[in-house]
Amino acid sequence: MTGTDEGAKAPTNLSVILTPGRSGSSLVAQFLSQVGLTVAQDLVSGRLENANGFFEDARIVEIHKQLQSALDVVPGFPPPSDWSRRNATATARQRLLQHLLQEASRAGATGLVVKDPRIADFIPLWIQILNRSEFRPRFILAVRHPSASAASLNRLIGRDRKLAELQWLTRTLNSITHTGADFFVVHYEDWSKDPVNTAFTLAQFCQSNIDSESDVEQALRAVWNSRLDHFG
């Protein structure tokens, strides 16, 4: 190994949360932030229905929304067939890369976690970025029964349930297809059925600082809010 190789910065572990939405992804991100992973400095603010926050990088959300607008994408429907070749996509790719490199520069040893349901709309774009040597990606799929996810989205923003279920289907299939199902699955329902084991195996997958169930329980207590019957 040359001196240059020895001095090179190791790739940043990047945990990417995929989700159709309203499936516990906020809890996943918040828990990971408690066990040593770095989240963005500028996060989307919480609201009444998700008081602990969405744990979404505001800059990534902004870039995704601008790309959706430029491509005239309706949530739940796929983008145009040539979307990956559009100028707007190239611009979004460069902006996302620059932002992720900036965030990676301040990430700790366990790495960075990013979450935005819209990532599942543009996974090929993200894979192009994550294939770079600066990143060592791992994918997490936070998923929930489609009818429950659709009902939650209907209550939250009034989205038609059939359209919400289509969004669940599209984003879940995108996640499976474009990652080759190479991800760790976190079922929303398991947070209530077996929270400690769910959290412990997730922490191990992300190579966090957690090494005991007592540490997991402590981290869970830091994020749990018994007044909420959903996690976002």
PDB file of C-alpha atoms in Angstrom:
ATOM      1  CA  MET A   1       0.000   0.000   0.000  1.00  0.00           C
ATOM      2  CA  THR A   2       1.359   3.415  -0.923  1.00  0.00           C
ATOM      3  CA  GLY A   3       1.606   6.386   1.380  1.00  0.00           C
ATOM      4  CA  THR A   4      -1.155   8.070  -0.591  1.00  0.00           C
ATOM      5  CA  ASP A   5      -3.493   5.139   0.016  1.00  0.00           C
ATOM      6  CA  GLU A   6      -2.679   5.120   3.727  1.00  0.00           C
ATOM      7  CA  GLY A   7      -3.531   8.792   3.985  1.00  0.00           C
ATOM      8  CA  ALA A   8      -6.769   8.591   2.019  1.00  0.00           C
ATOM      9  CA  LYS A   9      -9.987   9.161   3.893  1.00  0.00           C
ATOM     10  CA  ALA A  10     -11.988   6.002   4.410  1.00  0.00           C
ATOM     11  CA  PRO A  11     -15.411   5.868   2.712  1.00  0.00           C
ATOM     12  CA  THR A  12     -18.274   7.259   4.777  1.00  0.00           C
ATOM     13  CA  ASN A  13     -20.828   4.698   5.911  1.00  0.00           C
ATOM     14  CA  LEU A  14     -24.123   6.018   4.583  1.00  0.00           C
ATOM     15  CA  SER A  15     -27.349   4.466   5.869  1.00  0.00           C
ATOM     16  CA  VAL A  16     -30.145   5.320   3.437  1.00  0.00           C
ATOM     17  CA  ILE A  17     -33.704   4.858   4.696  1.00  0.00           C
ATOM     18  CA  LEU A  18     -36.180   3.893   1.989  1.00  0.00           C
ATOM     19  CA  THR A  19     -39.898   4.037   2.713  1.00  0.00           C
ATOM     20  CA  PRO A  20     -43.241   4.452   0.976  1.00  0.00           C
ATOM     21  CA  GLY A  21     -44.121   6.990   3.682  1.00  0.00           C
ATOM     22  CA  ARG A  22     -46.004   6.860   6.987  1.00  0.00           C
ATOM     23  CA  SER A  23     -44.222   3.628   7.914  1.00  0.00           C
ATOM     24  CA  GLY A  24     -42.067   4.425  10.944  1.00  0.00           C
ATOM     25  CA  SER A  25     -39.088   5.819   9.053  1.00  0.00           C
ATOM     26  CA  SER A  26     -38.870   8.846  11.363  1.00  0.00           C
ATOM     27  CA  LEU A  27     -38.489   6.538  14.343  1.00  0.00           C
ATOM     28  CA  VAL A  28     -35.813   4.551  12.502  1.00  0.00           C
ATOM     29  CA  ALA A  29     -33.817   7.713  11.782  1.00  0.00           C
ATOM     30  CA  GLN A  30     -34.267   9.103  15.289  1.00  0.00           C
ATOM     31  CA  PHE A  31     -33.176   5.831  16.873  1.00  0.00           C
ATOM     32  CA  LEU A  32     -30.084   5.658  14.672  1.00  0.00           C
ATOM     33  CA  SER A  33     -29.190   9.194  15.689  1.00  0.00           C
ATOM     34  CA  GLN A  34     -29.265   7.994  19.297  1.00  0.00           C
ATOM     35  CA  VAL A  35     -26.850   5.143  18.670  1.00  0.00           C
ATOM     36  CA  GLY A  36     -24.062   7.103  17.055  1.00  0.00           C
ATOM     37  CA  LEU A  37     -25.052   7.866  13.459  1.00  0.00           C
ATOM     38  CA  THR A  38     -24.939  11.465  12.263  1.00  0.00           C
ATOM     39  CA  VAL A  39     -28.024  13.248  10.942  1.00  0.00           C
ATOM     40  CA  ALA A  40     -28.216  16.512   9.025  1.00  0.00           C
ATOM     41  CA  GLN A  41     -27.781  19.761  10.893  1.00  0.00           C
ATOM     42  CA  ASP A  42     -30.785  21.291   9.132  1.00  0.00           C
ATOM     43  CA  LEU A  43     -33.764  18.980   9.624  1.00  0.00           C
ATOM     44  CA  VAL A  44     -37.390  19.397   8.568  1.00  0.00           C
ATOM     45  CA  SER A  45     -39.328  20.655  11.578  1.00  0.00           C
ATOM     46  CA  GLY A  46     -41.723  18.407  13.446  1.00  0.00           C
ATOM     47  CA  ARG A  47     -45.465  18.930  13.511  1.00  0.00           C
ATOM     48  CA  LEU A  48     -48.308  17.956  15.823  1.00  0.00           C
ATOM     49  CA  GLU A  49     -48.730  14.546  14.194  1.00  0.00           C
ATOM     50  CA  ASN A  50     -44.983  13.899  14.432  1.00  0.00           C
ATOM     51  CA  ALA A  51     -43.834  15.964  17.369  1.00  0.00           C
ATOM     52  CA  ASN A  52     -40.401  14.335  17.636  1.00  0.00           C
ATOM     53  CA  GLY A  53     -39.600  15.464  14.096  1.00  0.00           C
ATOM     54  CA  PHE A  54     -39.328  13.789  10.711  1.00  0.00           C
ATOM     55  CA  PHE A  55     -35.514  13.546  10.777  1.00  0.00           C
ATOM     56  CA  GLU A  56     -35.392  14.511   7.118  1.00  0.00           C
ATOM     57  CA  ASP A  57     -32.545  16.562   5.713  1.00  0.00           C
ATOM     58  CA  ALA A  58     -34.210  19.821   4.664  1.00  0.00           C
ATOM     59  CA  ARG A  59     -31.736  20.337   1.813  1.00  0.00           C
ATOM     60  CA  ILE A  60     -32.374  16.879   0.339  1.00  0.00           C
ATOM     61  CA  VAL A  61     -36.126  17.383   0.624  1.00  0.00           C
ATOM     62  CA  GLU A  62     -35.818  20.716  -1.184  1.00  0.00           C
ATOM     63  CA  ILE A  63     -33.787  19.189  -4.043  1.00  0.00           C
ATOM     64  CA  HIS A  64     -36.245  16.315  -4.410  1.00  0.00           C
ATOM     65  CA  LYS A  65     -39.259  18.621  -4.472  1.00  0.00           C
ATOM     66  CA  GLN A  66     -37.671  20.838  -7.122  1.00  0.00           C
ATOM     67  CA  LEU A  67     -36.879  17.772  -9.236  1.00  0.00           C
ATOM     68  CA  GLN A  68     -40.451  16.488  -8.878  1.00  0.00           C
ATOM     69  CA  SER A  69     -41.748  19.869  -9.991  1.00  0.00           C
ATOM     70  CA  ALA A  70     -39.353  20.039 -12.970  1.00  0.00           C
ATOM     71  CA  LEU A  71     -40.373  16.536 -14.073  1.00  0.00           C
ATOM     72  CA  ASP A  72     -44.065  17.176 -13.338  1.00  0.00           C
ATOM     73  CA  VAL A  73     -44.164  14.084 -11.120  1.00  0.00           C
ATOM     74  CA  VAL A  74     -47.290  13.276  -9.124  1.00  0.00           C
ATOM     75  CA  PRO A  75     -46.566  11.348  -5.889  1.00  0.00           C
ATOM     76  CA  GLY A  76     -47.524   7.725  -6.399  1.00  0.00           C
ATOM     77  CA  PHE A  77     -46.835   7.774 -10.122  1.00  0.00           C
ATOM     78  CA  PRO A  78     -43.506   7.008 -11.827  1.00  0.00           C
ATOM     79  CA  PRO A  79     -41.508   9.834 -13.404  1.00  0.00           C
ATOM     80  CA  PRO A  80     -41.289  10.190 -17.218  1.00  0.00           C
ATOM     81  CA  SER A  81     -39.422   7.366 -18.950  1.00  0.00           C
ATOM     82  CA  ASP A  82     -36.555   9.696 -19.895  1.00  0.00           C
ATOM     83  CA  TRP A  83     -36.294  11.361 -16.498  1.00  0.00           C
ATOM     84  CA  SER A  84     -32.735  10.145 -15.862  1.00  0.00           C
ATOM     85  CA  ARG A  85     -31.527  11.979 -19.004  1.00  0.00           C
ATOM     86  CA  ARG A  86     -33.207  15.299 -18.231  1.00  0.00           C
ATOM     87  CA  ASN A  87     -31.125  18.384 -17.425  1.00  0.00           C
ATOM     88  CA  ALA A  88     -33.087  18.814 -14.202  1.00  0.00           C
ATOM     89  CA  THR A  89     -31.966  15.351 -13.091  1.00  0.00           C
ATOM     90  CA  ALA A  90     -28.321  16.107 -13.842  1.00  0.00           C
ATOM     91  CA  THR A  91     -28.607  19.302 -11.803  1.00  0.00           C
ATOM     92  CA  ALA A  92     -30.238  17.449  -8.904  1.00  0.00           C
ATOM     93  CA  ARG A  93     -27.536  14.769  -9.028  1.00  0.00           C
ATOM     94  CA  GLN A  94     -24.763  17.321  -8.716  1.00  0.00           C
ATOM     95  CA  ARG A  95     -26.505  19.207  -5.920  1.00  0.00           C
ATOM     96  CA  LEU A  96     -27.170  16.005  -3.962  1.00  0.00           C
ATOM     97  CA  LEU A  97     -23.578  14.862  -4.377  1.00  0.00           C
ATOM     98  CA  GLN A  98     -22.144  18.159  -3.188  1.00  0.00           C
ATOM     99  CA  HIS A  99     -24.447  18.190  -0.191  1.00  0.00           C
ATOM    100  CA  LEU A 100     -23.714  14.571   0.781  1.00  0.00           C
ATOM    101  CA  LEU A 101     -19.975  15.174   0.554  1.00  0.00           C
ATOM    102  CA  GLN A 102     -20.346  18.157   2.873  1.00  0.00           C
ATOM    103  CA  GLU A 103     -22.426  16.148   5.334  1.00  0.00           C
ATOM    104  CA  ALA A 104     -20.033  13.191   5.140  1.00  0.00           C
ATOM    105  CA  SER A 105     -17.123  15.443   6.105  1.00  0.00           C
ATOM    106  CA  ARG A 106     -18.614  15.923   9.567  1.00  0.00           C
ATOM    107  CA  ALA A 107     -19.981  12.396  10.049  1.00  0.00           C
ATOM    108  CA  GLY A 108     -18.607  10.298  12.884  1.00  0.00           C
ATOM    109  CA  ALA A 109     -17.062   6.854  12.628  1.00  0.00           C
ATOM    110  CA  THR A 110     -20.446   5.133  12.399  1.00  0.00           C
ATOM    111  CA  GLY A 111     -21.423   7.334   9.467  1.00  0.00           C
ATOM    112  CA  LEU A 112     -24.358   9.312   8.196  1.00  0.00           C
ATOM    113  CA  VAL A 113     -28.074   8.496   8.000  1.00  0.00           C
ATOM    114  CA  VAL A 114     -30.362  10.085   5.398  1.00  0.00           C
ATOM    115  CA  LYS A 115     -34.119   9.779   5.079  1.00  0.00           C
ATOM    116  CA  ASP A 116     -36.735  11.215   2.759  1.00  0.00           C
ATOM    117  CA  PRO A 117     -39.620   9.135   1.344  1.00  0.00           C
ATOM    118  CA  ARG A 118     -38.913  10.722  -2.065  1.00  0.00           C
ATOM    119  CA  ILE A 119     -35.598   8.857  -2.280  1.00  0.00           C
ATOM    120  CA  ALA A 120     -37.662   5.817  -3.288  1.00  0.00           C
ATOM    121  CA  ASP A 121     -38.940   7.774  -6.304  1.00  0.00           C
ATOM    122  CA  PHE A 122     -35.410   8.397  -7.580  1.00  0.00           C
ATOM    123  CA  ILE A 123     -33.332   5.392  -6.474  1.00  0.00           C
ATOM    124  CA  PRO A 124     -31.366   5.064  -9.766  1.00  0.00           C
ATOM    125  CA  LEU A 125     -30.207   8.653  -9.295  1.00  0.00           C
ATOM    126  CA  TRP A 126     -29.108   7.891  -5.741  1.00  0.00           C
ATOM    127  CA  ILE A 127     -27.308   4.704  -6.735  1.00  0.00           C
ATOM    128  CA  GLN A 128     -25.261   6.683  -9.274  1.00  0.00           C
ATOM    129  CA  ILE A 129     -24.145   8.945  -6.430  1.00  0.00           C
ATOM    130  CA  LEU A 130     -23.593   6.189  -3.884  1.00  0.00           C
ATOM    131  CA  ASN A 131     -21.450   4.135  -6.268  1.00  0.00           C
ATOM    132  CA  ARG A 132     -18.700   6.691  -5.787  1.00  0.00           C
ATOM    133  CA  SER A 133     -15.698   5.658  -3.719  1.00  0.00           C
ATOM    134  CA  GLU A 134     -16.449   8.300  -1.081  1.00  0.00           C
ATOM    135  CA  PHE A 135     -19.441   6.329   0.206  1.00  0.00           C
ATOM    136  CA  ARG A 136     -20.117   2.889   1.608  1.00  0.00           C
ATOM    137  CA  PRO A 137     -23.921   2.653   1.376  1.00  0.00           C
ATOM    138  CA  ARG A 138     -26.391   0.396   3.124  1.00  0.00           C
ATOM    139  CA  PHE A 139     -30.147   0.484   2.593  1.00  0.00           C
ATOM    140  CA  ILE A 140     -32.930   0.179   5.150  1.00  0.00           C
ATOM    141  CA  LEU A 141     -36.549  -0.325   4.113  1.00  0.00           C
ATOM    142  CA  ALA A 142     -39.077   0.966   6.651  1.00  0.00           C
ATOM    143  CA  VAL A 143     -42.412  -0.528   5.652  1.00  0.00           C
ATOM    144  CA  ARG A 144     -45.934  -0.900   6.998  1.00  0.00           C
ATOM    145  CA  HIS A 145     -49.133  -2.644   5.918  1.00  0.00           C
ATOM    146  CA  PRO A 146     -50.261  -0.677   2.832  1.00  0.00           C
ATOM    147  CA  SER A 147     -53.796  -0.010   4.069  1.00  0.00           C
ATOM    148  CA  ALA A 148     -52.488   1.376   7.368  1.00  0.00           C
ATOM    149  CA  SER A 149     -49.903   3.514   5.582  1.00  0.00           C
ATOM    150  CA  ALA A 150     -52.586   4.854   3.216  1.00  0.00           C
ATOM    151  CA  ALA A 151     -54.983   5.585   6.078  1.00  0.00           C
ATOM    152  CA  SER A 152     -52.262   7.516   7.904  1.00  0.00           C
ATOM    153  CA  LEU A 153     -51.469   9.549   4.788  1.00  0.00           C
ATOM    154  CA  ASN A 154     -55.165  10.231   4.300  1.00  0.00           C
ATOM    155  CA  ARG A 155     -55.468  11.557   7.862  1.00  0.00           C
ATOM    156  CA  LEU A 156     -52.275  13.580   7.560  1.00  0.00           C
ATOM    157  CA  ILE A 157     -52.785  15.417   4.257  1.00  0.00           C
ATOM    158  CA  GLY A 158     -56.129  14.172   2.983  1.00  0.00           C
ATOM    159  CA  ARG A 159     -54.641  12.111   0.154  1.00  0.00           C
ATOM    160  CA  ASP A 160     -57.076   9.751  -1.546  1.00  0.00           C
ATOM    161  CA  ARG A 161     -56.529   6.264  -0.140  1.00  0.00           C
ATOM    162  CA  LYS A 162     -56.279   4.577  -3.533  1.00  0.00           C
ATOM    163  CA  LEU A 163     -53.619   7.055  -4.604  1.00  0.00           C
ATOM    164  CA  ALA A 164     -51.838   6.583  -1.264  1.00  0.00           C
ATOM    165  CA  GLU A 165     -51.817   2.808  -1.739  1.00  0.00           C
ATOM    166  CA  LEU A 166     -50.457   3.304  -5.256  1.00  0.00           C
ATOM    167  CA  GLN A 167     -47.672   5.402  -3.749  1.00  0.00           C
ATOM    168  CA  TRP A 168     -46.941   2.565  -1.306  1.00  0.00           C
ATOM    169  CA  LEU A 169     -46.782   0.068  -4.174  1.00  0.00           C
ATOM    170  CA  THR A 170     -44.644   2.227  -6.462  1.00  0.00           C
ATOM    171  CA  ARG A 171     -42.080   3.184  -3.839  1.00  0.00           C
ATOM    172  CA  THR A 172     -41.861  -0.307  -2.356  1.00  0.00           C
ATOM    173  CA  LEU A 173     -41.394  -1.919  -5.777  1.00  0.00           C
ATOM    174  CA  ASN A 174     -38.797   0.712  -6.680  1.00  0.00           C
ATOM    175  CA  SER A 175     -36.919  -0.100  -3.482  1.00  0.00           C
ATOM    176  CA  ILE A 176     -36.946  -3.834  -4.176  1.00  0.00           C
ATOM    177  CA  THR A 177     -36.138  -3.565  -7.888  1.00  0.00           C
ATOM    178  CA  HIS A 178     -33.354  -1.009  -7.872  1.00  0.00           C
ATOM    179  CA  THR A 179     -31.497  -2.365  -4.822  1.00  0.00           C
ATOM    180  CA  GLY A 180     -31.945  -6.030  -5.718  1.00  0.00           C
ATOM    181  CA  ALA A 181     -33.714  -6.351  -2.336  1.00  0.00           C
ATOM    182  CA  ASP A 182     -30.331  -5.805  -0.677  1.00  0.00           C
ATOM    183  CA  PHE A 183     -31.637  -3.992   2.372  1.00  0.00           C
ATOM    184  CA  PHE A 184     -32.561  -4.414   6.011  1.00  0.00           C
ATOM    185  CA  VAL A 185     -36.338  -4.458   6.505  1.00  0.00           C
ATOM    186  CA  VAL A 186     -37.901  -2.751   9.512  1.00  0.00           C
ATOM    187  CA  HIS A 187     -41.597  -3.525   9.828  1.00  0.00           C
ATOM    188  CA  TYR A 188     -43.593  -0.763  11.497  1.00  0.00           C
ATOM    189  CA  GLU A 189     -45.612  -3.305  13.442  1.00  0.00           C
ATOM    190  CA  ASP A 190     -42.465  -4.819  14.994  1.00  0.00           C
ATOM    191  CA  TRP A 191     -41.774  -1.626  16.951  1.00  0.00           C
ATOM    192  CA  SER A 192     -44.735  -2.474  19.175  1.00  0.00           C
ATOM    193  CA  LYS A 193     -44.428  -6.290  19.037  1.00  0.00           C
ATOM    194  CA  ASP A 194     -40.712  -6.601  19.771  1.00  0.00           C
ATOM    195  CA  PRO A 195     -39.107  -3.166  20.053  1.00  0.00           C
ATOM    196  CA  VAL A 196     -35.827  -4.157  21.701  1.00  0.00           C
ATOM    197  CA  ASN A 197     -34.967  -6.915  19.232  1.00  0.00           C
ATOM    198  CA  THR A 198     -36.069  -4.750  16.310  1.00  0.00           C
ATOM    199  CA  ALA A 199     -33.857  -1.896  17.473  1.00  0.00           C
ATOM    200  CA  PHE A 200     -30.911  -4.136  18.396  1.00  0.00           C
ATOM    201  CA  THR A 201     -30.745  -5.898  15.016  1.00  0.00           C
ATOM    202  CA  LEU A 202     -31.108  -2.548  13.224  1.00  0.00           C
ATOM    203  CA  ALA A 203     -28.252  -1.085  15.269  1.00  0.00           C
ATOM    204  CA  GLN A 204     -26.075  -4.090  14.451  1.00  0.00           C
ATOM    205  CA  PHE A 205     -26.847  -3.792  10.737  1.00  0.00           C
ATOM    206  CA  CYS A 206     -25.744  -0.159  10.784  1.00  0.00           C
ATOM    207  CA  GLN A 207     -22.607  -1.022  12.777  1.00  0.00           C
ATOM    208  CA  SER A 208     -23.554   1.447  15.476  1.00  0.00           C
ATOM    209  CA  ASN A 209     -21.947   1.906  18.874  1.00  0.00           C
ATOM    210  CA  ILE A 210     -24.577  -0.329  20.474  1.00  0.00           C
ATOM    211  CA  ASP A 211     -23.337  -3.661  21.819  1.00  0.00           C
ATOM    212  CA  SER A 212     -25.924  -4.663  24.421  1.00  0.00           C
ATOM    213  CA  GLU A 213     -29.700  -4.810  24.834  1.00  0.00           C
ATOM    214  CA  SER A 214     -29.481  -2.466  27.824  1.00  0.00           C
ATOM    215  CA  ASP A 215     -27.915   0.174  25.553  1.00  0.00           C
ATOM    216  CA  VAL A 216     -30.767  -0.387  23.087  1.00  0.00           C
ATOM    217  CA  GLU A 217     -33.370   0.067  25.802  1.00  0.00           C
ATOM    218  CA  GLN A 218     -31.719   3.309  26.882  1.00  0.00           C
ATOM    219  CA  ALA A 219     -31.707   4.604  23.308  1.00  0.00           C
ATOM    220  CA  LEU A 220     -35.342   3.624  22.839  1.00  0.00           C
ATOM    221  CA  ARG A 221     -36.375   5.456  25.999  1.00  0.00           C
ATOM    222  CA  ALA A 222     -34.763   8.581  24.547  1.00  0.00           C
ATOM    223  CA  VAL A 223     -36.960   8.484  21.447  1.00  0.00           C
ATOM    224  CA  TRP A 224     -40.153   6.816  22.610  1.00  0.00           C
ATOM    225  CA  ASN A 225     -43.228   8.954  23.068  1.00  0.00           C
ATOM    226  CA  SER A 226     -46.106   6.962  24.559  1.00  0.00           C
ATOM    227  CA  ARG A 227     -48.620   9.705  23.723  1.00  0.00           C
ATOM    228  CA  LEU A 228     -48.318   9.014  20.009  1.00  0.00           C
ATOM    229  CA  ASP A 229     -49.990   5.989  18.422  1.00  0.00           C
ATOM    230  CA  HIS A 230     -47.877   6.321  15.280  1.00  0.00           C
ATOM    231  CA  PHE A 231     -44.244   7.047  14.593  1.00  0.00           C
ATOM    232  CA  GLY A 232     -44.258   8.866  11.226  1.00  0.00           C
TER     233      GLY A 232
END
